[in-house]
């Protein structure tokens, strides 16, 4: 890759960062005041209920703009204030420097602590907000020892010391960590990172291996075992390559003195959410990640709660071959820093052999060190069923709860193609936020 091409690429990626909006005030019908403002390098919307709130939720992601998050509408309706934020790295995955985001969360927590009437602050981690908020809380509760552990691929910096703790944590369809999503999205059949060659015995898109382009694929247990191991082998090799390039930079042998481009072909860039790519459980609806291991609470569409093995009702994703194998849609463009700090994790297999605490971007590692009351809510119309259960299992909080919302998509809205009746799960948003309110009332009041 030429230096001029690198420069153009970096300029385009840098231009993706959104400018902070000017401070403004707005009001929605039936709700209280809504305030838009800059919060350091982040931006935020503070949505207040009509009546003064005692509890506020901080809603934030890693790179997604959560100033327009659905929680900013639904929480105030239920008497909970919501600070919905956009971090310094919004729309710029390339530039992410993981532990800097904790400073944005810190600014949000400090803001909420100063608001009149607010007595409790809850972190609301949806999707990539799960590892974001849980990392913050784990460091706030345990200090730098949590994030500077020598086993971390990229230890945190000293300026994360002394961050104020939140009073509770809500993980709403939170994934187990960005690195786990990338690990499970890597095409495990890649033989060469630059040549586009695949091992036919591991190619998930060959019918001889169980692939179907029109219905659920069916991969044998033997294929799954080999494939999950191959994904880990590929991730471990990518980590070694990146670390070698970082070492060269430190020795003055790198192209740039501080960082560099790190491209991952056939890594998948799904557009509809963090699932997809070549995750086998997005292709094969029988794979164990799509269901709980034990009976768990399921909030039915009518609001009733039953206990049963919860299985995702989402259909197979049939376009992942294109999102994985093409250059335009299947290549992740990262930097060495963003890859190692945010997207890398060590493992022996991508199913259940993940060394979660090798990364600071890990919901599962973080909840092992969080004592604050924790609510985990999985969406029954998406792919994080077992992941949500595993987050709950790993939580050490004395007060913890696990719920699943029947037929909810990853964005909480009804999954319209999960049933022959498109309105079968019409109450998913109401059911989710009603359960959040019930939990807040029971644990935070």
Tab-separated table of C-alpha atoms in Angstrom:
chain	number	residue	atom	x	y	z
A	1	UNK	CA	0.000	0.000	0.000
A	2	UNK	CA	1.495	3.360	-0.996
A	3	UNK	CA	2.018	6.234	1.416
A	4	UNK	CA	-0.376	8.446	-0.616
A	5	UNK	CA	-3.145	5.841	-0.451
A	6	UNK	CA	-2.615	5.541	3.313
A	7	UNK	CA	-2.863	9.305	3.696
A	8	UNK	CA	-6.096	9.481	1.712
A	9	UNK	CA	-7.603	6.597	3.685
A	10	UNK	CA	-6.679	8.139	7.024
A	11	UNK	CA	-8.095	11.514	5.983
A	12	UNK	CA	-11.396	9.996	4.919
A	13	UNK	CA	-11.692	8.011	8.127
A	14	UNK	CA	-10.845	11.000	10.263
A	15	UNK	CA	-13.537	12.977	8.479
A	16	UNK	CA	-16.133	10.534	9.737
A	17	UNK	CA	-15.972	12.046	13.235
A	18	UNK	CA	-19.096	14.080	13.875
A	19	UNK	CA	-18.827	17.668	14.977
A	20	UNK	CA	-20.289	18.389	18.396
A	21	UNK	CA	-23.688	20.078	18.201
A	22	UNK	CA	-24.292	23.422	19.828
A	23	UNK	CA	-26.076	23.488	23.150
A	24	UNK	CA	-29.831	23.664	22.621
A	25	UNK	CA	-33.035	22.954	24.457
A	26	UNK	CA	-36.061	21.090	23.239
A	27	UNK	CA	-39.282	19.614	24.535
A	28	UNK	CA	-41.291	16.579	23.421
A	29	UNK	CA	-45.019	16.186	23.930
A	30	UNK	CA	-45.772	14.463	27.227
A	31	UNK	CA	-42.185	14.670	28.460
A	32	UNK	CA	-40.043	17.109	30.352
A	33	UNK	CA	-37.155	19.211	29.169
A	34	UNK	CA	-34.615	17.866	26.709
A	35	UNK	CA	-31.181	19.511	26.649
A	36	UNK	CA	-28.526	19.086	23.937
A	37	UNK	CA	-24.935	19.981	24.786
A	38	UNK	CA	-21.255	19.147	24.462
A	39	UNK	CA	-19.712	17.154	27.301
A	40	UNK	CA	-15.989	17.495	26.764
A	41	UNK	CA	-15.133	15.718	23.495
A	42	UNK	CA	-18.455	13.841	23.689
A	43	UNK	CA	-21.964	15.097	22.977
A	44	UNK	CA	-25.093	14.419	24.966
A	45	UNK	CA	-28.833	14.778	25.271
A	46	UNK	CA	-30.354	14.995	28.727
A	47	UNK	CA	-33.998	13.915	28.621
A	48	UNK	CA	-35.962	14.589	31.793
A	49	UNK	CA	-39.388	13.306	32.810
A	50	UNK	CA	-42.264	15.718	33.323
A	51	UNK	CA	-41.938	15.181	37.089
A	52	UNK	CA	-38.558	15.490	38.782
A	53	UNK	CA	-36.612	12.217	38.620
A	54	UNK	CA	-34.616	10.582	41.395
A	55	UNK	CA	-32.931	8.036	39.114
A	56	UNK	CA	-31.012	8.758	35.918
A	57	UNK	CA	-29.629	6.357	33.331
A	58	UNK	CA	-26.508	6.968	31.265
A	59	UNK	CA	-26.894	5.483	27.763
A	60	UNK	CA	-23.723	5.204	25.695
A	61	UNK	CA	-22.017	3.024	23.071
A	62	UNK	CA	-18.497	2.926	21.701
A	63	UNK	CA	-18.936	4.429	18.223
A	64	UNK	CA	-22.703	4.565	17.664
A	65	UNK	CA	-24.539	7.861	18.135
A	66	UNK	CA	-26.781	7.188	21.126
A	67	UNK	CA	-28.057	10.761	21.442
A	68	UNK	CA	-31.082	9.504	19.491
A	69	UNK	CA	-31.375	6.195	21.341
A	70	UNK	CA	-34.858	4.848	21.992
A	71	UNK	CA	-34.143	4.899	25.741
A	72	UNK	CA	-34.158	8.703	25.610
A	73	UNK	CA	-37.858	8.500	24.813
A	74	UNK	CA	-38.914	5.452	26.802
A	75	UNK	CA	-37.134	6.018	30.117
A	76	UNK	CA	-38.459	9.552	30.765
A	77	UNK	CA	-41.997	8.286	30.085
A	78	UNK	CA	-41.457	6.018	33.086
A	79	UNK	CA	-40.043	8.669	35.388
A	80	UNK	CA	-36.338	7.946	34.765
A	81	UNK	CA	-34.073	10.674	33.419
A	82	UNK	CA	-31.778	9.655	30.561
A	83	UNK	CA	-28.419	11.047	29.518
A	84	UNK	CA	-27.881	9.693	26.006
A	85	UNK	CA	-24.354	10.186	24.729
A	86	UNK	CA	-22.186	10.120	21.651
A	87	UNK	CA	-18.514	9.424	22.428
A	88	UNK	CA	-15.428	11.111	21.006
A	89	UNK	CA	-15.138	8.227	18.501
A	90	UNK	CA	-18.652	8.278	17.049
A	91	UNK	CA	-18.733	6.799	13.526
A	92	UNK	CA	-14.955	6.306	13.603
A	93	UNK	CA	-14.033	2.737	14.526
A	94	UNK	CA	-10.597	3.294	13.017
A	95	UNK	CA	-9.682	5.907	15.619
A	96	UNK	CA	-10.945	4.135	18.745
A	97	UNK	CA	-8.532	4.126	21.665
A	98	UNK	CA	-10.501	1.969	24.079
A	99	UNK	CA	-9.868	3.320	27.554
A	100	UNK	CA	-10.423	6.939	26.398
A	101	UNK	CA	-14.134	6.134	26.175
A	102	UNK	CA	-14.210	5.521	29.919
A	103	UNK	CA	-13.363	9.197	30.332
A	104	UNK	CA	-16.506	10.087	28.365
A	105	UNK	CA	-18.556	7.834	30.636
A	106	UNK	CA	-16.920	9.486	33.637
A	107	UNK	CA	-17.988	12.913	32.381
A	108	UNK	CA	-21.542	11.628	32.035
A	109	UNK	CA	-21.640	10.153	35.531
A	110	UNK	CA	-20.229	13.357	36.999
A	111	UNK	CA	-22.846	15.395	35.139
A	112	UNK	CA	-25.689	13.263	36.463
A	113	UNK	CA	-24.380	13.398	40.028
A	114	UNK	CA	-24.741	17.190	39.879
A	115	UNK	CA	-28.349	17.236	38.671
A	116	UNK	CA	-30.910	18.424	41.172
A	117	UNK	CA	-32.962	15.595	42.631
A	118	UNK	CA	-30.902	12.745	41.146
A	119	UNK	CA	-30.063	10.237	43.869
A	120	UNK	CA	-29.063	7.172	41.847
A	121	UNK	CA	-27.190	6.747	38.570
A	122	UNK	CA	-27.596	3.612	36.461
A	123	UNK	CA	-25.460	2.661	33.470
A	124	UNK	CA	-27.528	1.408	30.509
A	125	UNK	CA	-25.387	-0.740	28.215
A	126	UNK	CA	-27.091	-1.697	24.964
A	127	UNK	CA	-25.141	-3.742	22.380
A	128	UNK	CA	-21.589	-2.328	22.308
A	129	UNK	CA	-22.640	-0.186	25.246
A	130	UNK	CA	-22.419	-3.371	27.325
A	131	UNK	CA	-18.626	-3.646	27.333
A	132	UNK	CA	-18.371	0.155	27.467
A	133	UNK	CA	-20.417	0.590	30.640
A	134	UNK	CA	-19.278	-2.610	32.351
A	135	UNK	CA	-15.608	-1.756	31.780
A	136	UNK	CA	-16.182	1.655	33.317
A	137	UNK	CA	-17.963	0.240	36.354
A	138	UNK	CA	-15.385	-2.511	36.902
A	139	UNK	CA	-12.571	0.058	36.968
A	140	UNK	CA	-14.589	2.487	39.100
A	141	UNK	CA	-15.280	-0.225	41.684
A	142	UNK	CA	-11.886	-1.949	41.667
A	143	UNK	CA	-9.366	0.644	40.579
A	144	UNK	CA	-6.544	0.366	38.075
A	145	UNK	CA	-5.693	-3.159	39.181
A	146	UNK	CA	-8.614	-4.402	37.104
A	147	UNK	CA	-7.546	-2.842	33.812
A	148	UNK	CA	-3.755	-2.917	34.214
A	149	UNK	CA	-3.607	-6.664	34.777
A	150	UNK	CA	-0.554	-8.045	32.911
A	151	UNK	CA	-2.747	-10.518	31.010
A	152	UNK	CA	-4.443	-7.629	29.187
A	153	UNK	CA	-3.383	-7.180	25.585
A	154	UNK	CA	-3.502	-3.411	26.144
A	155	UNK	CA	-3.492	-2.302	29.793
A	156	UNK	CA	-5.278	0.926	30.654
A	157	UNK	CA	-3.604	4.225	31.520
A	158	UNK	CA	-3.262	5.823	34.930
A	159	UNK	CA	-5.773	8.620	34.320
A	160	UNK	CA	-8.643	6.147	34.834
A	161	UNK	CA	-7.933	6.197	38.566
A	162	UNK	CA	-10.627	7.502	40.893
A	163	UNK	CA	-13.621	7.353	38.564
A	164	UNK	CA	-16.988	7.698	40.370
A	165	UNK	CA	-19.047	4.520	40.624
A	166	UNK	CA	-22.569	4.185	39.281
A	167	UNK	CA	-25.274	2.630	41.471
A	168	UNK	CA	-26.463	-0.013	39.043
A	169	UNK	CA	-25.876	-1.638	35.658
A	170	UNK	CA	-28.382	-2.623	32.974
A	171	UNK	CA	-27.123	-4.814	30.116
A	172	UNK	CA	-29.711	-4.727	27.345
A	173	UNK	CA	-28.838	-7.223	24.595
A	174	UNK	CA	-25.238	-6.388	25.410
A	175	UNK	CA	-22.750	-8.421	23.463
A	176	UNK	CA	-19.952	-10.173	25.367
A	177	UNK	CA	-17.316	-7.811	23.996
A	178	UNK	CA	-16.341	-6.322	20.652
A	179	UNK	CA	-13.425	-8.772	20.302
A	180	UNK	CA	-15.740	-11.767	20.693
A	181	UNK	CA	-17.979	-10.423	17.920
A	182	UNK	CA	-14.999	-10.022	15.604
A	183	UNK	CA	-13.614	-13.430	16.591
A	184	UNK	CA	-16.901	-15.153	15.756
A	185	UNK	CA	-17.259	-13.111	12.557
A	186	UNK	CA	-13.869	-14.010	11.108
A	187	UNK	CA	-14.051	-16.402	8.202
A	188	UNK	CA	-12.177	-19.326	9.705
A	189	UNK	CA	-11.336	-20.849	6.342
A	190	UNK	CA	-8.953	-18.035	5.301
A	191	UNK	CA	-5.522	-19.428	4.446
A	192	UNK	CA	-3.743	-16.175	3.645
A	193	UNK	CA	-4.650	-12.688	4.917
A	194	UNK	CA	-3.703	-11.046	1.616
A	195	UNK	CA	-4.376	-13.640	-1.092
A	196	UNK	CA	-8.070	-14.417	-0.608
A	197	UNK	CA	-7.498	-18.172	-0.476
A	198	UNK	CA	-9.809	-20.461	1.490
A	199	UNK	CA	-9.554	-23.951	2.930
A	200	UNK	CA	-12.399	-25.877	1.293
A	201	UNK	CA	-12.668	-28.203	4.287
A	202	UNK	CA	-13.487	-25.202	6.512
A	203	UNK	CA	-15.404	-22.955	4.111
A	204	UNK	CA	-18.784	-22.207	5.760
A	205	UNK	CA	-20.239	-21.230	2.380
A	206	UNK	CA	-19.862	-24.625	0.697
A	207	UNK	CA	-22.927	-26.845	0.595
A	208	UNK	CA	-20.662	-29.832	1.191
A	209	UNK	CA	-19.972	-28.384	4.645
A	210	UNK	CA	-23.643	-27.778	5.447
A	211	UNK	CA	-24.291	-24.326	3.962
A	212	UNK	CA	-27.687	-23.293	2.597
A	213	UNK	CA	-28.331	-20.020	0.775
A	214	UNK	CA	-32.112	-20.292	1.168
A	215	UNK	CA	-32.761	-21.703	4.657
A	216	UNK	CA	-30.949	-22.542	7.875
A	217	UNK	CA	-27.570	-24.124	7.268
A	218	UNK	CA	-26.776	-27.380	9.060
A	219	UNK	CA	-23.191	-27.791	10.213
A	220	UNK	CA	-22.128	-31.043	11.821
A	221	UNK	CA	-20.713	-31.002	15.366
A	222	UNK	CA	-17.369	-32.080	13.924
A	223	UNK	CA	-17.335	-29.146	11.459
A	224	UNK	CA	-18.312	-26.708	14.201
A	225	UNK	CA	-15.465	-27.865	16.420
A	226	UNK	CA	-12.900	-27.448	13.652
A	227	UNK	CA	-14.329	-24.115	12.544
A	228	UNK	CA	-14.445	-22.552	16.011
A	229	UNK	CA	-10.815	-23.591	16.542
A	230	UNK	CA	-9.834	-22.161	13.140
A	231	UNK	CA	-11.410	-18.806	13.971
A	232	UNK	CA	-9.336	-18.652	17.151
A	233	UNK	CA	-6.170	-19.618	15.313
A	234	UNK	CA	-6.773	-16.806	12.851
A	235	UNK	CA	-7.449	-14.225	15.582
A	236	UNK	CA	-4.350	-15.303	17.515
A	237	UNK	CA	-2.266	-14.922	14.362
A	238	UNK	CA	-3.723	-11.453	13.727
A	239	UNK	CA	-2.806	-10.465	17.290
A	240	UNK	CA	0.766	-11.689	16.808
A	241	UNK	CA	1.053	-9.745	13.545
A	242	UNK	CA	-0.288	-6.556	15.115
A	243	UNK	CA	1.968	-6.861	18.148
A	244	UNK	CA	4.957	-7.375	15.872
A	245	UNK	CA	4.141	-4.192	13.975
A	246	UNK	CA	3.697	-2.247	17.214
A	247	UNK	CA	7.110	-3.486	18.358
A	248	UNK	CA	8.613	-2.294	15.082
A	249	UNK	CA	7.065	1.150	15.593
A	250	UNK	CA	8.532	1.363	19.090
A	251	UNK	CA	11.926	0.450	17.672
A	252	UNK	CA	11.642	3.172	15.053
A	253	UNK	CA	11.123	0.739	12.178
A	254	UNK	CA	7.465	1.479	11.447
A	255	UNK	CA	6.059	3.537	8.591
A	256	UNK	CA	4.430	5.921	11.076
A	257	UNK	CA	5.889	6.749	14.512
A	258	UNK	CA	2.724	6.187	16.549
A	259	UNK	CA	0.179	3.957	14.777
A	260	UNK	CA	-0.697	2.429	11.414
A	261	UNK	CA	-3.464	0.959	9.311
A	262	UNK	CA	-4.576	-2.606	10.093
A	263	UNK	CA	-6.950	-4.186	7.590
A	264	UNK	CA	-8.747	-7.494	8.200
A	265	UNK	CA	-10.276	-9.045	5.076
A	266	UNK	CA	-13.164	-11.480	5.427
A	267	UNK	CA	-13.958	-10.152	8.877
A	268	UNK	CA	-17.447	-9.004	8.036
A	269	UNK	CA	-19.062	-5.595	8.392
A	270	UNK	CA	-22.746	-6.407	8.936
A	271	UNK	CA	-24.959	-3.386	8.441
A	272	UNK	CA	-27.974	-4.373	10.515
A	273	UNK	CA	-26.234	-4.951	13.809
A	274	UNK	CA	-23.292	-6.724	15.386
A	275	UNK	CA	-24.461	-10.173	14.310
A	276	UNK	CA	-24.110	-11.656	10.870
A	277	UNK	CA	-20.815	-11.926	9.028
A	278	UNK	CA	-19.680	-15.546	9.189
A	279	UNK	CA	-20.891	-16.274	12.703
A	280	UNK	CA	-22.102	-19.841	12.376
A	281	UNK	CA	-25.066	-19.269	14.671
A	282	UNK	CA	-26.371	-16.568	12.340
A	283	UNK	CA	-26.428	-19.225	9.602
A	284	UNK	CA	-27.366	-22.369	11.527
A	285	UNK	CA	-30.346	-21.859	13.838
A	286	UNK	CA	-29.560	-25.058	15.798
A	287	UNK	CA	-26.208	-23.888	17.177
A	288	UNK	CA	-26.113	-23.644	20.977
A	289	UNK	CA	-25.361	-19.900	21.161
A	290	UNK	CA	-28.976	-19.277	20.123
A	291	UNK	CA	-30.495	-20.769	23.283
A	292	UNK	CA	-30.059	-20.755	27.046
A	293	UNK	CA	-28.596	-23.721	28.865
A	294	UNK	CA	-31.124	-23.525	31.699
A	295	UNK	CA	-34.742	-22.374	31.980
A	296	UNK	CA	-34.836	-18.581	32.280
A	297	UNK	CA	-37.510	-15.905	32.596
A	298	UNK	CA	-39.148	-14.992	29.310
A	299	UNK	CA	-41.436	-11.960	29.110
A	300	UNK	CA	-44.135	-12.978	26.686
A	301	UNK	CA	-45.709	-10.509	24.283
A	302	UNK	CA	-48.760	-10.181	26.543
A	303	UNK	CA	-46.520	-9.182	29.453
A	304	UNK	CA	-46.760	-12.468	31.339
A	305	UNK	CA	-43.542	-14.154	32.474
A	306	UNK	CA	-42.746	-17.845	32.090
A	307	UNK	CA	-39.608	-19.856	32.833
A	308	UNK	CA	-38.301	-22.047	30.021
A	309	UNK	CA	-35.330	-22.727	27.798
A	310	UNK	CA	-35.205	-19.544	25.721
A	311	UNK	CA	-34.395	-19.959	22.038
A	312	UNK	CA	-33.962	-17.121	19.571
A	313	UNK	CA	-36.855	-16.863	17.154
A	314	UNK	CA	-34.740	-14.940	14.632
A	315	UNK	CA	-34.463	-16.529	11.185
A	316	UNK	CA	-31.097	-17.383	9.609
A	317	UNK	CA	-29.217	-14.482	8.046
A	318	UNK	CA	-28.906	-15.334	4.373
A	319	UNK	CA	-26.719	-12.502	3.093
A	320	UNK	CA	-23.611	-13.068	5.188
A	321	UNK	CA	-21.602	-14.535	2.330
A	322	UNK	CA	-21.566	-11.103	0.713
A	323	UNK	CA	-20.867	-9.252	3.974
A	324	UNK	CA	-17.914	-11.513	4.675
A	325	UNK	CA	-16.248	-12.416	1.406
A	326	UNK	CA	-16.411	-9.216	-0.619
A	327	UNK	CA	-13.711	-6.586	-0.155
A	328	UNK	CA	-16.049	-3.593	0.121
A	329	UNK	CA	-18.380	-5.140	2.702
A	330	UNK	CA	-16.149	-7.752	4.267
A	331	UNK	CA	-12.989	-5.857	5.175
A	332	UNK	CA	-12.523	-4.184	8.542
A	333	UNK	CA	-10.367	-1.066	8.336
A	334	UNK	CA	-8.845	-0.504	11.758
A	335	UNK	CA	-5.650	0.879	13.205
A	336	UNK	CA	-3.169	-1.162	15.177
A	337	UNK	CA	-4.319	0.690	18.290
A	338	UNK	CA	-8.045	0.201	17.710
A	339	UNK	CA	-7.560	-3.480	16.884
A	340	UNK	CA	-5.444	-4.394	19.888
A	341	UNK	CA	-7.272	-2.221	22.420
A	342	UNK	CA	-10.829	-2.868	21.261
A	343	UNK	CA	-11.155	-5.787	18.857
A	344	UNK	CA	-8.635	-8.448	19.901
A	345	UNK	CA	-8.991	-11.337	22.362
A	346	UNK	CA	-7.037	-14.523	22.945
A	347	UNK	CA	-8.828	-17.851	22.674
A	348	UNK	CA	-8.534	-21.535	21.886
A	349	UNK	CA	-11.939	-21.750	20.212
A	350	UNK	CA	-14.560	-19.109	19.466
A	351	UNK	CA	-17.457	-20.919	21.141
A	352	UNK	CA	-16.441	-21.420	24.755
A	353	UNK	CA	-12.648	-21.249	24.809
A	354	UNK	CA	-12.326	-17.451	25.042
A	355	UNK	CA	-9.899	-15.789	27.446
A	356	UNK	CA	-12.296	-12.912	28.105
A	357	UNK	CA	-9.978	-11.137	30.529
A	358	UNK	CA	-7.211	-10.850	27.949
A	359	UNK	CA	-9.129	-7.808	26.705
A	360	UNK	CA	-10.372	-4.737	28.524
A	361	UNK	CA	-13.291	-4.734	26.105
A	362	UNK	CA	-15.216	-7.610	27.671
A	363	UNK	CA	-18.605	-7.557	29.325
A	364	UNK	CA	-18.102	-11.055	30.704
A	365	UNK	CA	-14.754	-10.244	32.293
A	366	UNK	CA	-16.057	-6.966	33.727
A	367	UNK	CA	-19.144	-8.400	35.457
A	368	UNK	CA	-16.871	-10.782	37.367
A	369	UNK	CA	-15.701	-7.694	39.268
A	370	UNK	CA	-18.906	-5.616	39.539
A	371	UNK	CA	-20.832	-5.617	42.813
A	372	UNK	CA	-23.477	-3.045	41.811
A	373	UNK	CA	-26.996	-4.438	41.223
A	374	UNK	CA	-27.159	-5.774	37.676
A	375	UNK	CA	-30.043	-6.419	35.299
A	376	UNK	CA	-29.354	-8.466	32.157
A	377	UNK	CA	-32.039	-8.419	29.466
A	378	UNK	CA	-31.673	-10.428	26.255
A	379	UNK	CA	-33.723	-9.885	23.110
A	380	UNK	CA	-35.518	-13.037	22.006
A	381	UNK	CA	-35.482	-12.067	18.335
A	382	UNK	CA	-31.718	-11.803	18.047
A	383	UNK	CA	-28.469	-13.724	18.509
A	384	UNK	CA	-27.188	-12.923	22.007
A	385	UNK	CA	-29.222	-15.469	23.933
A	386	UNK	CA	-26.456	-17.608	25.405
A	387	UNK	CA	-24.220	-14.530	25.686
A	388	UNK	CA	-26.795	-12.788	27.908
A	389	UNK	CA	-27.125	-15.885	30.055
A	390	UNK	CA	-23.342	-16.117	30.356
A	391	UNK	CA	-23.124	-12.468	31.427
A	392	UNK	CA	-25.631	-13.235	34.168
A	393	UNK	CA	-23.783	-16.397	35.213
A	394	UNK	CA	-20.490	-14.508	35.486
A	395	UNK	CA	-21.938	-11.591	37.421
A	396	UNK	CA	-20.858	-11.455	41.070
A	397	UNK	CA	-23.523	-8.897	42.012
A	398	UNK	CA	-25.537	-9.943	45.058
A	399	UNK	CA	-28.603	-8.447	43.382
A	400	UNK	CA	-28.826	-9.639	39.799
A	401	UNK	CA	-31.634	-10.606	37.448
A	402	UNK	CA	-31.914	-12.125	33.968
A	403	UNK	CA	-34.875	-11.648	31.625
A	404	UNK	CA	-35.551	-12.217	27.949
A	405	UNK	CA	-38.044	-10.217	25.877
A	406	UNK	CA	-39.983	-12.433	23.492
A	407	UNK	CA	-39.516	-11.538	19.839
A	408	UNK	CA	-37.566	-8.337	20.435
A	409	UNK	CA	-35.004	-7.400	17.790
A	410	UNK	CA	-31.541	-6.189	18.703
A	411	UNK	CA	-32.863	-2.623	18.633
A	412	UNK	CA	-35.741	-3.630	20.996
A	413	UNK	CA	-38.441	-3.169	18.333
A	414	UNK	CA	-40.579	-6.159	17.283
A	415	UNK	CA	-38.877	-8.679	15.018
A	416	UNK	CA	-41.338	-8.593	12.117
A	417	UNK	CA	-39.857	-11.538	10.205
A	418	UNK	CA	-39.520	-13.823	13.230
A	419	UNK	CA	-43.084	-15.109	12.916
A	420	UNK	CA	-45.723	-15.666	10.267
A	421	UNK	CA	-47.661	-12.951	12.089
A	422	UNK	CA	-45.630	-9.705	11.801
A	423	UNK	CA	-47.407	-8.363	14.899
A	424	UNK	CA	-46.719	-11.412	17.079
A	425	UNK	CA	-44.193	-9.447	19.167
A	426	UNK	CA	-45.734	-5.989	18.881
A	427	UNK	CA	-45.252	-5.153	22.567
A	428	UNK	CA	-41.498	-5.742	22.763
A	429	UNK	CA	-40.494	-2.116	23.416
A	430	UNK	CA	-43.142	-1.601	26.081
A	431	UNK	CA	-42.318	-4.899	27.751
A	432	UNK	CA	-38.592	-4.139	27.881
A	433	UNK	CA	-38.872	-0.690	29.380
A	434	UNK	CA	-41.643	-1.696	31.768
A	435	UNK	CA	-39.313	-4.377	33.105
A	436	UNK	CA	-36.493	-1.837	33.377
A	437	UNK	CA	-38.770	0.443	35.386
A	438	UNK	CA	-39.821	-2.439	37.648
A	439	UNK	CA	-36.176	-3.278	38.308
A	440	UNK	CA	-35.237	0.344	38.974
A	441	UNK	CA	-38.163	0.712	41.374
A	442	UNK	CA	-37.140	-2.454	43.223
A	443	UNK	CA	-33.403	-1.795	43.471
A	444	UNK	CA	-32.732	1.927	43.125
A	445	UNK	CA	-35.526	3.665	45.053
